Short mmCIF file of C-alpha atoms and ligand atoms in Angstrom, two decimals:
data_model
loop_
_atom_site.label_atom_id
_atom_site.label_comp_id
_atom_site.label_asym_id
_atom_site.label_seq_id
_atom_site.Cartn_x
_atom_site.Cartn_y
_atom_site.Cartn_z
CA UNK N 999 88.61 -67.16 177.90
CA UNK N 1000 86.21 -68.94 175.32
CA UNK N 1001 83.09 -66.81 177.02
CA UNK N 1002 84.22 -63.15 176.22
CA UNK N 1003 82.75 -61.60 172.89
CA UNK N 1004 85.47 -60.43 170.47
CA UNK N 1005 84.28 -56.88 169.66
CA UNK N 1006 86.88 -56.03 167.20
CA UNK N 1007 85.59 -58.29 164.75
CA UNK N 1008 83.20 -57.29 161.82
CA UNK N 1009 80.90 -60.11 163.64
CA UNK N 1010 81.27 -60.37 167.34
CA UNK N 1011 81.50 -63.50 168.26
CA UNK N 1012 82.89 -66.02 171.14
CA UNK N 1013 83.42 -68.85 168.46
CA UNK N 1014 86.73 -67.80 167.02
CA UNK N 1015 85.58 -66.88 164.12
CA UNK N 1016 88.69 -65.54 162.61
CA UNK N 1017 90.51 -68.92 163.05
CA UNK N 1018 88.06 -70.32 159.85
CA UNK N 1019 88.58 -67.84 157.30
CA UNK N 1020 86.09 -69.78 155.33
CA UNK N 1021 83.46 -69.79 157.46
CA UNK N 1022 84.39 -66.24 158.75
CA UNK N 1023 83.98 -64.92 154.79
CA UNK N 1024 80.25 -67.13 154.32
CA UNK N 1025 79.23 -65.42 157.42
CA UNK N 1026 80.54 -61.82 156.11
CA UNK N 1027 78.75 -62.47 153.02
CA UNK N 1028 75.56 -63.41 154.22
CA UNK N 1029 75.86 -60.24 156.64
CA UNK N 1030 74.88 -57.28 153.93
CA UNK N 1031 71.93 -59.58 153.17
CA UNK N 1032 70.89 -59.58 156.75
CA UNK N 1033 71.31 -55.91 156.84
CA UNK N 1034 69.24 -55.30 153.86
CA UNK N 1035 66.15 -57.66 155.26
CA UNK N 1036 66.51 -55.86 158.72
CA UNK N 1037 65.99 -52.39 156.48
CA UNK N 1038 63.00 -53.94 154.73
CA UNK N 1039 61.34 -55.90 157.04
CA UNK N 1040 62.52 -54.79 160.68
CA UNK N 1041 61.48 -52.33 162.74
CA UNK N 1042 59.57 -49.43 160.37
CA UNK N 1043 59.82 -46.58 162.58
CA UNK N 1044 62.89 -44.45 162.09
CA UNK N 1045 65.02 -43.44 165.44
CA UNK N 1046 68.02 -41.86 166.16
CA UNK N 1047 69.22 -44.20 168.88
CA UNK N 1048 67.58 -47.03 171.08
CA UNK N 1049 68.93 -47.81 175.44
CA UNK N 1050 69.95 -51.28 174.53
CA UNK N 1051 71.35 -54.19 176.29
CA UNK N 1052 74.01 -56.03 173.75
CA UNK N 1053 75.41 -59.39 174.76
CA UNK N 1054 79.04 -58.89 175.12
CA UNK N 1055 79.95 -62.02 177.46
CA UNK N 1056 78.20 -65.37 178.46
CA UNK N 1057 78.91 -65.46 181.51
CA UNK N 1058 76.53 -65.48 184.49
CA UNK N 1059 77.63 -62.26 185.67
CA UNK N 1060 78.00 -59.02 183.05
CA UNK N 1061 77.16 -60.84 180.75
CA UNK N 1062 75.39 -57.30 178.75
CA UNK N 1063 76.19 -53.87 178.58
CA UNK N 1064 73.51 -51.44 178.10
CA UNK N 1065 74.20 -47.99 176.04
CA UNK N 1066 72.20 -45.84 173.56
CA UNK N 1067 72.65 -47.64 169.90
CA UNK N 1068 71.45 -46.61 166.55
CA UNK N 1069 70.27 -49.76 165.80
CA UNK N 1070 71.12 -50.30 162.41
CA UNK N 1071 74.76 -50.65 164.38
CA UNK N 1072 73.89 -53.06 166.85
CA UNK N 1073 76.71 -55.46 166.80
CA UNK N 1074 74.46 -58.51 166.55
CA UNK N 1075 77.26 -61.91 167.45
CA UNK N 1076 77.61 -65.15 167.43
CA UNK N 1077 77.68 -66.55 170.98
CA UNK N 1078 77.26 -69.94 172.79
CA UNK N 1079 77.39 -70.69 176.49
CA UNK N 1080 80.38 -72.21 177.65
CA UNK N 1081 81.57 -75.80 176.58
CA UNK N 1082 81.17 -78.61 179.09
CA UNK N 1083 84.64 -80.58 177.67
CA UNK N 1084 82.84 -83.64 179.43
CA UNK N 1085 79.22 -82.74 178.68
CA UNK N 1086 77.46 -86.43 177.33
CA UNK N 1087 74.37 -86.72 175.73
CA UNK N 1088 71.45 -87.55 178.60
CA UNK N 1089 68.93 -89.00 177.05
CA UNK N 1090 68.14 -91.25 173.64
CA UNK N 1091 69.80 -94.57 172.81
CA UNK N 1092 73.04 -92.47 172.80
CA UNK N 1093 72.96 -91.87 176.51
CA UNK N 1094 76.23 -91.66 177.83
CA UNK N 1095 78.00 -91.16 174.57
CA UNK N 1096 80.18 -87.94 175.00
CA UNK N 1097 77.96 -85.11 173.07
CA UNK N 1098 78.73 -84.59 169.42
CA UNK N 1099 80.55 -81.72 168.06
CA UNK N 1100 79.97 -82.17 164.77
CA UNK N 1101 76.94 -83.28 163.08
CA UNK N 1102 76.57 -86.92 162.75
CA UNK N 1103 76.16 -88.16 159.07
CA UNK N 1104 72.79 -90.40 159.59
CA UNK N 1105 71.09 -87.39 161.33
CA UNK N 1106 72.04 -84.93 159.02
CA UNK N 1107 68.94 -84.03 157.77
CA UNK N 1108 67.08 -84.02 160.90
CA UNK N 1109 69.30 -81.65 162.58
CA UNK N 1110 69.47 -79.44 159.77
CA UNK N 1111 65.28 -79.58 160.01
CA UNK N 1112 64.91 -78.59 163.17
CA UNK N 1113 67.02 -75.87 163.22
CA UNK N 1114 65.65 -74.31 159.88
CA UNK N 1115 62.50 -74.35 161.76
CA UNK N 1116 63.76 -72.72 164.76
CA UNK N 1117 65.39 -70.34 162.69
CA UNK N 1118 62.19 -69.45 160.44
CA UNK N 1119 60.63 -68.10 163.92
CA UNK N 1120 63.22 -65.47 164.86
CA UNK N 1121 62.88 -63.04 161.92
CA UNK N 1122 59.12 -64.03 161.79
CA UNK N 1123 58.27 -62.27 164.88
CA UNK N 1124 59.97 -58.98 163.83
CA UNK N 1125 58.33 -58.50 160.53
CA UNK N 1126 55.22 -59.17 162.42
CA UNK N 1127 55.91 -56.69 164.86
CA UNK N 1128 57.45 -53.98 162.42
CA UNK N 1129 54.36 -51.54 162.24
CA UNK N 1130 54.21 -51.44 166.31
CA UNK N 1131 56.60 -49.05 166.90
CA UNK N 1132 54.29 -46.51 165.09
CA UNK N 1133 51.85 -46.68 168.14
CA UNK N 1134 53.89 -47.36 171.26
CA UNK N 1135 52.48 -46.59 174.33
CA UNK N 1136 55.57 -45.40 176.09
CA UNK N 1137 59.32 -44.76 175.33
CA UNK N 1138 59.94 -47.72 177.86
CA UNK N 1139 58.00 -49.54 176.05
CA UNK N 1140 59.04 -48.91 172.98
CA UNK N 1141 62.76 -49.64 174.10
CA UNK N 1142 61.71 -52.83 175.34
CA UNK N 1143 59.70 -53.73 171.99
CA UNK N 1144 63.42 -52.58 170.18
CA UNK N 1145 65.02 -54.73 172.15
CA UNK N 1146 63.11 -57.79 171.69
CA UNK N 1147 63.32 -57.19 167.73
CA UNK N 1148 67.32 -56.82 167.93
CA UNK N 1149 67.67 -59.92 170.28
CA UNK N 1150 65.30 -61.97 167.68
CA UNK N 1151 67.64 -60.79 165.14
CA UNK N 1152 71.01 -61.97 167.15
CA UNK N 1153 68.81 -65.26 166.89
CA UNK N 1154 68.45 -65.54 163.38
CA UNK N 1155 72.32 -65.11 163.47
CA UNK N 1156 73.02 -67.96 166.10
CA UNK N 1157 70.89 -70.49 163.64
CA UNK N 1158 72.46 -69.25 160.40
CA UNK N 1159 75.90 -69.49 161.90
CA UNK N 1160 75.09 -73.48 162.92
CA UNK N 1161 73.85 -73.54 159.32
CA UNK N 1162 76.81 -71.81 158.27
CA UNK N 1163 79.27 -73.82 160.64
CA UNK N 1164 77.99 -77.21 160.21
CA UNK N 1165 75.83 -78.01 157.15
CA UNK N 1166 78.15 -76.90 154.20
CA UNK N 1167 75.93 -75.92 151.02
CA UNK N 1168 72.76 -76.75 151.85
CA UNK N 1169 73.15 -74.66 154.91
CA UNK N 1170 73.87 -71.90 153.31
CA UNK N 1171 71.23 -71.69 150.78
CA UNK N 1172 68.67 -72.45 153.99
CA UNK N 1173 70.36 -69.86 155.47
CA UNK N 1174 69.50 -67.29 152.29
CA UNK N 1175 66.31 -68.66 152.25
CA UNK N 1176 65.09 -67.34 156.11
CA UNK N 1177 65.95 -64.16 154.76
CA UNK N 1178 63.36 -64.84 151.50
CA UNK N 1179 60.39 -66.47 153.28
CA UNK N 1180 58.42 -63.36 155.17
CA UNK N 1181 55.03 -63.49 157.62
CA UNK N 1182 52.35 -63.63 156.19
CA UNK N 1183 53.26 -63.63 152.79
CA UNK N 1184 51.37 -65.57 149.59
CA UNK N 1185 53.99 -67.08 148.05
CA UNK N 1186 56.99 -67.60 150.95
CA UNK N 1187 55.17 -67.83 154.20
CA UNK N 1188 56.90 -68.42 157.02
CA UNK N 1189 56.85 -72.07 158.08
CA UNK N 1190 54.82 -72.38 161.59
CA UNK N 1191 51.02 -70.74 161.32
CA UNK N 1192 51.08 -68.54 164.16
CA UNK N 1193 54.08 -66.70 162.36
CA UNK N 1194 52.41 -65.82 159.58
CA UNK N 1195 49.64 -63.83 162.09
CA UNK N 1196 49.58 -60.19 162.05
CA UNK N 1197 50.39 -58.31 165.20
CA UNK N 1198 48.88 -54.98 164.72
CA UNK N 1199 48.44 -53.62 167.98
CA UNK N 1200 50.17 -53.76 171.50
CA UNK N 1201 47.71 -56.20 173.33
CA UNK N 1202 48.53 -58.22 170.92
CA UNK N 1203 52.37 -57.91 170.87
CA UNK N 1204 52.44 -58.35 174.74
CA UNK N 1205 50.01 -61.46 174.89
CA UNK N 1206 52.67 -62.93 171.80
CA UNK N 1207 55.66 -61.94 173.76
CA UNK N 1208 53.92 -63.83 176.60
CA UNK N 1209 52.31 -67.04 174.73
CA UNK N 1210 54.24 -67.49 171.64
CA UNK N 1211 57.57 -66.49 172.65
CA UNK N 1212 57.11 -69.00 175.77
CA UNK N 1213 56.18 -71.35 173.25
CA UNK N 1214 59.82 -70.42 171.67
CA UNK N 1215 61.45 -71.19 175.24
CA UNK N 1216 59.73 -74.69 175.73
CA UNK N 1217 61.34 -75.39 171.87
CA UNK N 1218 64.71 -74.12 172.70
CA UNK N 1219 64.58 -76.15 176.05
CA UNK N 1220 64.60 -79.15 174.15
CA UNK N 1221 67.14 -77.99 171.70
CA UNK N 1222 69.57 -77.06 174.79
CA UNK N 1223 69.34 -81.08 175.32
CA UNK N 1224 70.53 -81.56 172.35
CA UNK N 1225 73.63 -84.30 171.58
CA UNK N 1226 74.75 -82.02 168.94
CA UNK N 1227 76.55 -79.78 171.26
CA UNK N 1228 76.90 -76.86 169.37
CA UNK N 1229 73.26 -76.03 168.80
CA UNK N 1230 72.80 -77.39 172.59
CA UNK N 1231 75.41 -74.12 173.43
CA UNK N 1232 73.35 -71.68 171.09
CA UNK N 1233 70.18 -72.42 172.50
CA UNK N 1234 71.09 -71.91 176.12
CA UNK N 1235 72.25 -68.85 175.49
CA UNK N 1236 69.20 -67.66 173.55
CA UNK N 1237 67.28 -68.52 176.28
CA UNK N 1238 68.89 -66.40 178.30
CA UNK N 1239 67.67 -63.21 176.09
CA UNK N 1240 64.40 -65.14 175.79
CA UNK N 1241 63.83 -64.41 179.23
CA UNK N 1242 63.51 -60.98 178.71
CA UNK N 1243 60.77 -61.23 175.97
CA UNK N 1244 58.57 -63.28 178.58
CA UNK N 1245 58.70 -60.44 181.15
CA UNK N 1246 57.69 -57.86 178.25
CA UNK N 1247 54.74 -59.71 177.69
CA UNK N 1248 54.21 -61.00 181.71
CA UNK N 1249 54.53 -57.40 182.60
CA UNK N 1250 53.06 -55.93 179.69
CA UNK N 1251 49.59 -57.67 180.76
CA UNK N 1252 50.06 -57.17 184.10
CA UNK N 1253 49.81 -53.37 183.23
CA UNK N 1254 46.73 -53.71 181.25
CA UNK N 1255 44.53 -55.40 183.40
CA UNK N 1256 46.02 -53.32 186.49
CA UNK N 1257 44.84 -50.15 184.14
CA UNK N 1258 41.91 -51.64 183.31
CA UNK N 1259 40.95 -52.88 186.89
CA UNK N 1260 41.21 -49.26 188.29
CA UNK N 1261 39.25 -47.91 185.53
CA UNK N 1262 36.42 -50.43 186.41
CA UNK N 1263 36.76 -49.58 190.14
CA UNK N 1264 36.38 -45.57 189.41
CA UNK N 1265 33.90 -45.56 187.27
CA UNK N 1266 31.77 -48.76 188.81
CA UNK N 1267 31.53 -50.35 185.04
CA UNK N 1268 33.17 -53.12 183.22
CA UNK N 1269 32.48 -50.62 180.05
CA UNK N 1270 36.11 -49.00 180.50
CA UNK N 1271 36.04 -48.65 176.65
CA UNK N 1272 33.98 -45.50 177.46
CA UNK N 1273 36.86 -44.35 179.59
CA UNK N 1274 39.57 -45.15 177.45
CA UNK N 1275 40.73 -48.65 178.84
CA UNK N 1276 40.27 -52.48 177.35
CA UNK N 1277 37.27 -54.36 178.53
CA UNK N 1278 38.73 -57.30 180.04
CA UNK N 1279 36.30 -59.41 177.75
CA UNK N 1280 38.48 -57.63 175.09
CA UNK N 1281 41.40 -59.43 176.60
CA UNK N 1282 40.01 -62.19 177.44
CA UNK N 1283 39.38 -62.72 174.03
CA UNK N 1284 42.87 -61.93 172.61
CA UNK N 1285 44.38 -64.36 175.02
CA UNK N 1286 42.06 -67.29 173.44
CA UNK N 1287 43.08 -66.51 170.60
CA UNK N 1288 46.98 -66.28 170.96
CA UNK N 1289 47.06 -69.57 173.70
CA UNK N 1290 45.06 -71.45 170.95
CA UNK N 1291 47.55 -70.65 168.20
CA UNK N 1292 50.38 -71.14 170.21
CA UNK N 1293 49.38 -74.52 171.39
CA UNK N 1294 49.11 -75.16 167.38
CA UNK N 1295 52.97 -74.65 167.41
CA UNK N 1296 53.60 -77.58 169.80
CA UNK N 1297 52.35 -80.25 166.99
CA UNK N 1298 50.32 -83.22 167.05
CA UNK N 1299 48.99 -84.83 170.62
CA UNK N 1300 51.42 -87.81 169.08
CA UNK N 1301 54.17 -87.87 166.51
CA UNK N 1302 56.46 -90.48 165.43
CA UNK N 1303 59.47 -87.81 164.11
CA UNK N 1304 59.58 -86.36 167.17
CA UNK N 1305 59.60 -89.93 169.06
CA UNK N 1306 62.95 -90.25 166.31
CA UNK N 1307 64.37 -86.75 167.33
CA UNK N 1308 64.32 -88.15 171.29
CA UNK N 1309 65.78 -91.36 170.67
CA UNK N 1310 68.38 -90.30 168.06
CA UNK N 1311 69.56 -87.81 171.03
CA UNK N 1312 68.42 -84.44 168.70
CA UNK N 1313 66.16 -83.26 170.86
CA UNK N 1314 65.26 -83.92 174.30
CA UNK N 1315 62.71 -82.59 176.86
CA UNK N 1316 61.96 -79.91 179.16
CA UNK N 1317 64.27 -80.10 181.57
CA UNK N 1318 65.77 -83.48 180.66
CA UNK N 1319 68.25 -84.21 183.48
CA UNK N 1320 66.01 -83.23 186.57
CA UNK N 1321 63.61 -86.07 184.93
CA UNK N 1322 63.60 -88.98 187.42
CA UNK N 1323 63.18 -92.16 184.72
CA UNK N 1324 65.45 -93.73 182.36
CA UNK N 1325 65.58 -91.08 179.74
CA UNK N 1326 64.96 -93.43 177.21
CA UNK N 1327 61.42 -94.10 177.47
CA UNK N 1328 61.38 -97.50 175.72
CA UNK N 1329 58.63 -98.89 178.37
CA UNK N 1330 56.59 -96.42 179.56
CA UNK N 1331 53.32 -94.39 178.46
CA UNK N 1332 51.67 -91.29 178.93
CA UNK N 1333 47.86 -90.17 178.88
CA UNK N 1334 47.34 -87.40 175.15
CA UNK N 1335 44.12 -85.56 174.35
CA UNK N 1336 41.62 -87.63 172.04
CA UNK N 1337 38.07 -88.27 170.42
CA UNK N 1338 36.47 -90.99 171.68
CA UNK N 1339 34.83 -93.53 169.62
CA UNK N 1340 31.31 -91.89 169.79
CA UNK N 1341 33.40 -87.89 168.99
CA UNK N 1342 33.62 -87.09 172.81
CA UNK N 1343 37.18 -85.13 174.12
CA UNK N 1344 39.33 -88.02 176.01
CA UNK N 1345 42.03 -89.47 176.36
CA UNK N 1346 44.41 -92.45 175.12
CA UNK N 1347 47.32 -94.00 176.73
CA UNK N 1348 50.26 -94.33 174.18
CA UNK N 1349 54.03 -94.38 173.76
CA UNK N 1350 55.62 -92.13 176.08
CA UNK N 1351 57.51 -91.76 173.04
CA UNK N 1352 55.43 -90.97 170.51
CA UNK N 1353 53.44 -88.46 173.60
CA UNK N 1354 56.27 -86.15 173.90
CA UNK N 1355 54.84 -83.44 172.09
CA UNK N 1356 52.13 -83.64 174.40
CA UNK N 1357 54.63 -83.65 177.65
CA UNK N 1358 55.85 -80.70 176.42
CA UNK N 1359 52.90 -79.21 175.63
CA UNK N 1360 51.73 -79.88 179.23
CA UNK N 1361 54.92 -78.06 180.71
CA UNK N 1362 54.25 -74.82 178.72
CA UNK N 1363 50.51 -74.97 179.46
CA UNK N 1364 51.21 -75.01 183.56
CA UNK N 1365 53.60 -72.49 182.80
CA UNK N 1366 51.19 -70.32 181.12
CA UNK N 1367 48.52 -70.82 184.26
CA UNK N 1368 51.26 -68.47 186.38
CA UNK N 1369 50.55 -65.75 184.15
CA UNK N 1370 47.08 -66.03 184.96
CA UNK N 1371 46.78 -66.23 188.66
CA UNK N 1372 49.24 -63.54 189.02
CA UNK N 1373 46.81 -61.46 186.74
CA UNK N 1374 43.74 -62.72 188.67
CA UNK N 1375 45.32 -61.70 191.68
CA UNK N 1376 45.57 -57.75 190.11
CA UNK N 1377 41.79 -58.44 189.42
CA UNK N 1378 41.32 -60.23 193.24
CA UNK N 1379 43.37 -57.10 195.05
CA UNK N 1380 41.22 -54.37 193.09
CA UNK N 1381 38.17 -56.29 194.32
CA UNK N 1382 36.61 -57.56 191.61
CA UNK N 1383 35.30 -60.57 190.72
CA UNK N 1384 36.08 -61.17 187.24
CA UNK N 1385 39.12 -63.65 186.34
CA UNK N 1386 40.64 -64.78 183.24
CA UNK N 1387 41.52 -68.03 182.47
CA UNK N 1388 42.79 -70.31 179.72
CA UNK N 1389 40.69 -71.82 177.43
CA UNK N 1390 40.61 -75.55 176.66
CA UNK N 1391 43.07 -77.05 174.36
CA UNK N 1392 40.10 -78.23 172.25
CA UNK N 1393 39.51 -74.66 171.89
CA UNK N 1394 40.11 -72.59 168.13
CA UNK N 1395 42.57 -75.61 167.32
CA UNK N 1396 44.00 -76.15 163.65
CA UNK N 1397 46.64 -78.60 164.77
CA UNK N 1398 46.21 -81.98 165.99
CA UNK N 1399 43.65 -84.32 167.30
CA UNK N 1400 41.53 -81.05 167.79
CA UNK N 1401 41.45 -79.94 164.30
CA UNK N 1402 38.34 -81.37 163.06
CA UNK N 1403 35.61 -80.11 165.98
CA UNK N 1404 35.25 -77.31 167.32
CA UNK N 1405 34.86 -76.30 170.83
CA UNK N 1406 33.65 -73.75 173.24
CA UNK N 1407 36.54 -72.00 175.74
CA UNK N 1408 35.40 -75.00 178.42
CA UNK N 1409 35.45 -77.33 176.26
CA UNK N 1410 32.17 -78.34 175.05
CA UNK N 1411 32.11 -79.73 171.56
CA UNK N 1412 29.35 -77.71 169.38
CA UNK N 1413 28.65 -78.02 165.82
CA UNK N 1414 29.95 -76.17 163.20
CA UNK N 1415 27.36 -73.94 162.80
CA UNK N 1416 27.19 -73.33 166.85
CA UNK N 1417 31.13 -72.14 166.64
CA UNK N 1418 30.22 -70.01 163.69
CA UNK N 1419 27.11 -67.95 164.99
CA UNK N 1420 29.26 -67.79 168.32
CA UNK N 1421 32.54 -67.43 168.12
CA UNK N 1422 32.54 -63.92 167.74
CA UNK N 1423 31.88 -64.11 172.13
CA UNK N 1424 35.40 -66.18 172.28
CA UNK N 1425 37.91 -64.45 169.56
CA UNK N 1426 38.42 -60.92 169.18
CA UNK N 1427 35.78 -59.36 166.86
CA UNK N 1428 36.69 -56.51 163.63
CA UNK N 1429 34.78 -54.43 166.19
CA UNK N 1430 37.30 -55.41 168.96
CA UNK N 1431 40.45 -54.65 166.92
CA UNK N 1432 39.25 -51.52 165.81
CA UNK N 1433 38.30 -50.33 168.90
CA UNK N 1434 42.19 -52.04 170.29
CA UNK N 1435 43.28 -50.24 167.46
CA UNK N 1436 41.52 -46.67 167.95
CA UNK N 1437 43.14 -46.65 171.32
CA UNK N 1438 46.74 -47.41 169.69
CA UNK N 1439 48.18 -43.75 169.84
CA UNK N 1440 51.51 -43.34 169.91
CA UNK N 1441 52.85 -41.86 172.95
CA UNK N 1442 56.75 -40.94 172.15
CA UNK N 1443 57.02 -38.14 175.30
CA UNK N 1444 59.75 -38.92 177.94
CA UNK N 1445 57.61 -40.05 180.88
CA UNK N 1446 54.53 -39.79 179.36
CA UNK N 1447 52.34 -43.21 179.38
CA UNK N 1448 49.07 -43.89 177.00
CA UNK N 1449 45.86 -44.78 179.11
CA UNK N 1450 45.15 -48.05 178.74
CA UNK N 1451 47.87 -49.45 180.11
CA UNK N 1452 49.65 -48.41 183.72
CA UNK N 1453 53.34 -47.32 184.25
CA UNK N 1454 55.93 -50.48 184.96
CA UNK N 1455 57.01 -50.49 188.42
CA UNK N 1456 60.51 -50.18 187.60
CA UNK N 1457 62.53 -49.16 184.50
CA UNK N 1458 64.93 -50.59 182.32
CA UNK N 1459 68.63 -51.34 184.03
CA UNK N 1460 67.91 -49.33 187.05
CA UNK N 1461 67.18 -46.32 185.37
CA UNK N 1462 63.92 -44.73 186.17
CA UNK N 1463 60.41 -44.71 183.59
CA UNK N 1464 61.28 -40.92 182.58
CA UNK N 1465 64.07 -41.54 180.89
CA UNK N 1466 64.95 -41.05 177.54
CA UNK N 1467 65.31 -44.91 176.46
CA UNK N 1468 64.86 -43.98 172.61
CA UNK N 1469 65.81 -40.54 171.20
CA UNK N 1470 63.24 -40.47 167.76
CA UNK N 1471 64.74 -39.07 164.68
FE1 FE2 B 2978 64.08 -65.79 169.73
FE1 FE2 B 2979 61.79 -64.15 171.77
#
């Protein structure tokens, strides 16, 4: 059964680790390392034990078992989905070719690229998000916030063991060096900007679990297309833990303006900060600012490297097979985001090739819109009239065509000057965050919930919101 997770191993893992003593011992000697950056950089508050879910099959069915788990002890593995013995490559001008199991010499370099990159991200997010625990708003929540950081963890492990498997001595110094790099740091940043962004309070962490994380899923869907099967196995799994991160932050929001919404109704004012909730201008604001970054992580409108990536058969796109076209893309075109000759926001027809950071791009952004009608419909069923919405892609951009204007949340173009005296009415203010932060209290009491947010409708694994789903030290 290639699926089931050998437990008895130092690193659990459904790879047969133990049949490549030399990759087995790389791997156990990277392990202390990993151990020593999850002391230093992971999650800063100290608990006894943590109700975790740990991946123990990858399987549809079962595929976790949930338990209390000091989490210093959580057996993070190595695990890919199932092989497909007659999986082929879909897309590319290796279409058809049965999918490679090892790396292919001439795209050595590529591969090994885009899965540093990938890699950077998952220990990125949980020094960012090591503070949080500090101020959690709820046991539940603080379990799920645990669980995230553990899961981005495992995912650190899935890239270094490609690295590990696959890339001989180069991938194991790349591999040292995700441990060296750190957010936000002067000398070793981490590679993608929005990773090198604090997240120093909890509407922040929720609207990154629910914009950049999503941005993480749209990456790993293209990954999962990948020729090279192995990291093609890897990422499908991940996204299956991904999934949970999304609902965090989906739900996570959901509870805030639900909280915030009531508070409005009671007291007849959008001034909840009086009563203890988040003006949903407050919000409004930290969603421009984390859908603006996150768009920066998609890349260029155009790019030639990633045109190379599709037609090499690295990297594919969202949802690759249901596409109804030739999958190679050598004659068609697609519509990107541009200035206009005389500055104006438009548009240019170019290689559907060289657009396919922008087809992704456009996949993530309609998948982002759910978020916000189902939150507009918490605002709609209180009975107010306020709504949130995404702002334009021109808006708060550093990356791409965007970079050099600036633009208002609809999209009006304004001068530099404009943005400056105004932007304070589009991106969250010092006032903002200190008033995000002075609500930030932690609330550690079994069943007890902070007042800015509401309860989750259901709890973790069928158990119910009172109970104990992290016993503190
Ligand atoms: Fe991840
Ligand atoms: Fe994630």
């Amino acid at each position: 059964m290639p699926s089931a997770a050998d437990y008895t191993e130092k690193i659990p893992n459904n790879v047969d680790l133990r049949e490549d003593r030399r990759l087995q011992r790389a791997l156990e000697s990277w392990q202390p390392n990993f151990m020593h950056w999850w002391d230093a950089m992971g999650p800063a508050l100290p608990v006894e034990d943590v109700y975790l879910r740990t991946a123990v099959n990858v399987g549809r069915e079962g595929w976790a078992h949930f338990g209390h788990v000091a989490m210093r002890d959580y057996r993070w593995g190595i695990f890919l989905a199932e092989r497909d013995p007659d999986r082929r490559i879909a897309f590319g001008e290796h279409k058809g070719e049965p999918a490679w199991q090892k790396v292919p010499g001439e795209y050595r370099a590529e591969l090994q690229r885009l899965i540093v990159i990938q890699g950077d991200t998952e220990p990125a997010s949980v020094e960012q998000q090591r503070n949080l625990g500090a101020t959690a708003p709820s046991l539940y929540d603080l379990r799920n916030l645990f669980q995230v950081n553990v899961e981005e963890g495992r995912h650190l492990w899935a890239m270094v063991y490609l690295l590990h498997a696959y890339f001989g001595r180069e991938g194991r110094s790349e591999a040292e060096e995700l441990l060296h790099r750190s957010s936000g740091s002067e000398d070793a940043p981490r590679i993608l900007g929005a990773f090198n962004e604090e997240t120093p309070d909890w509407l922040s962490f929720f609207m990154f679990t629910y914009f950049t994380d999503r941005d993480g899923k749209y990456q790993l869907g293209t990954l999962k297309e990948s020729g090279f099967d192995p990291l093609s196995r890897t990422c499908e799994f991940m996204l299956k833990e991904e999934a949970h991160h999304m609902f965090v932050g989906t739900t996570g929001i959901d509870r805030i303006v639900e909280r915030t919404a009531q508070l409005t109704v009671a007291h007849d004012t959008d001034e909840v900060g009086a009563c203890g909730g988040i003006p949903l201008d407050v919000i409004q604001k930290y969603l421009n600012f984390q859908y603006s970054v996150s768009l920066d992580l998609f890349g260029g409108e155009t790019s030639t490297n990633v045109a190379n990536y599709f037609t090499a058969g690295l990297k594919g796109r969202w949802s690759e097979e249901r596409r109804r076209d030739d999958h190679q893309l050598t004659s068609e075109s697609i519509m990107v985001d541009a200035l206009t000759d005389d500055g104006q926001i438009g548009q240019a027809e170019v290689a559907a090739l060289v657009g396919l950071n922008t087809d992704l791009r456009r996949e993530y952004i309609a998948d982002c819109q759910t978020g916000v009608t189902r939150w507009n419909r918490i605002l709609a069923d209180a009975g107010l009239e306020q709504r949130l919405k995404l702002p334009h892609a021109a808006f708060n951009r550093k990356v791409g065509v965007f970079a050099g204007v600036e633009a208002t949340p609809d999209g009006a173009l304004i001068p530099a000057q404009e943005w400056k005296r105004r932007m304070s009415e589009w991106l969250p203010t010092d006032v903002d965050k200190t008033y995000v932060r002075s609500l930030m209290r932690p609330v550690h009491e079994r069943g007890k919930i902070a007042a800015w947010i509401a309860p989750p409708r259901n709890g973790i694994n069928g158990k119910p919101f009172d109970y104990d789903y992290v016993h503190l030290v």
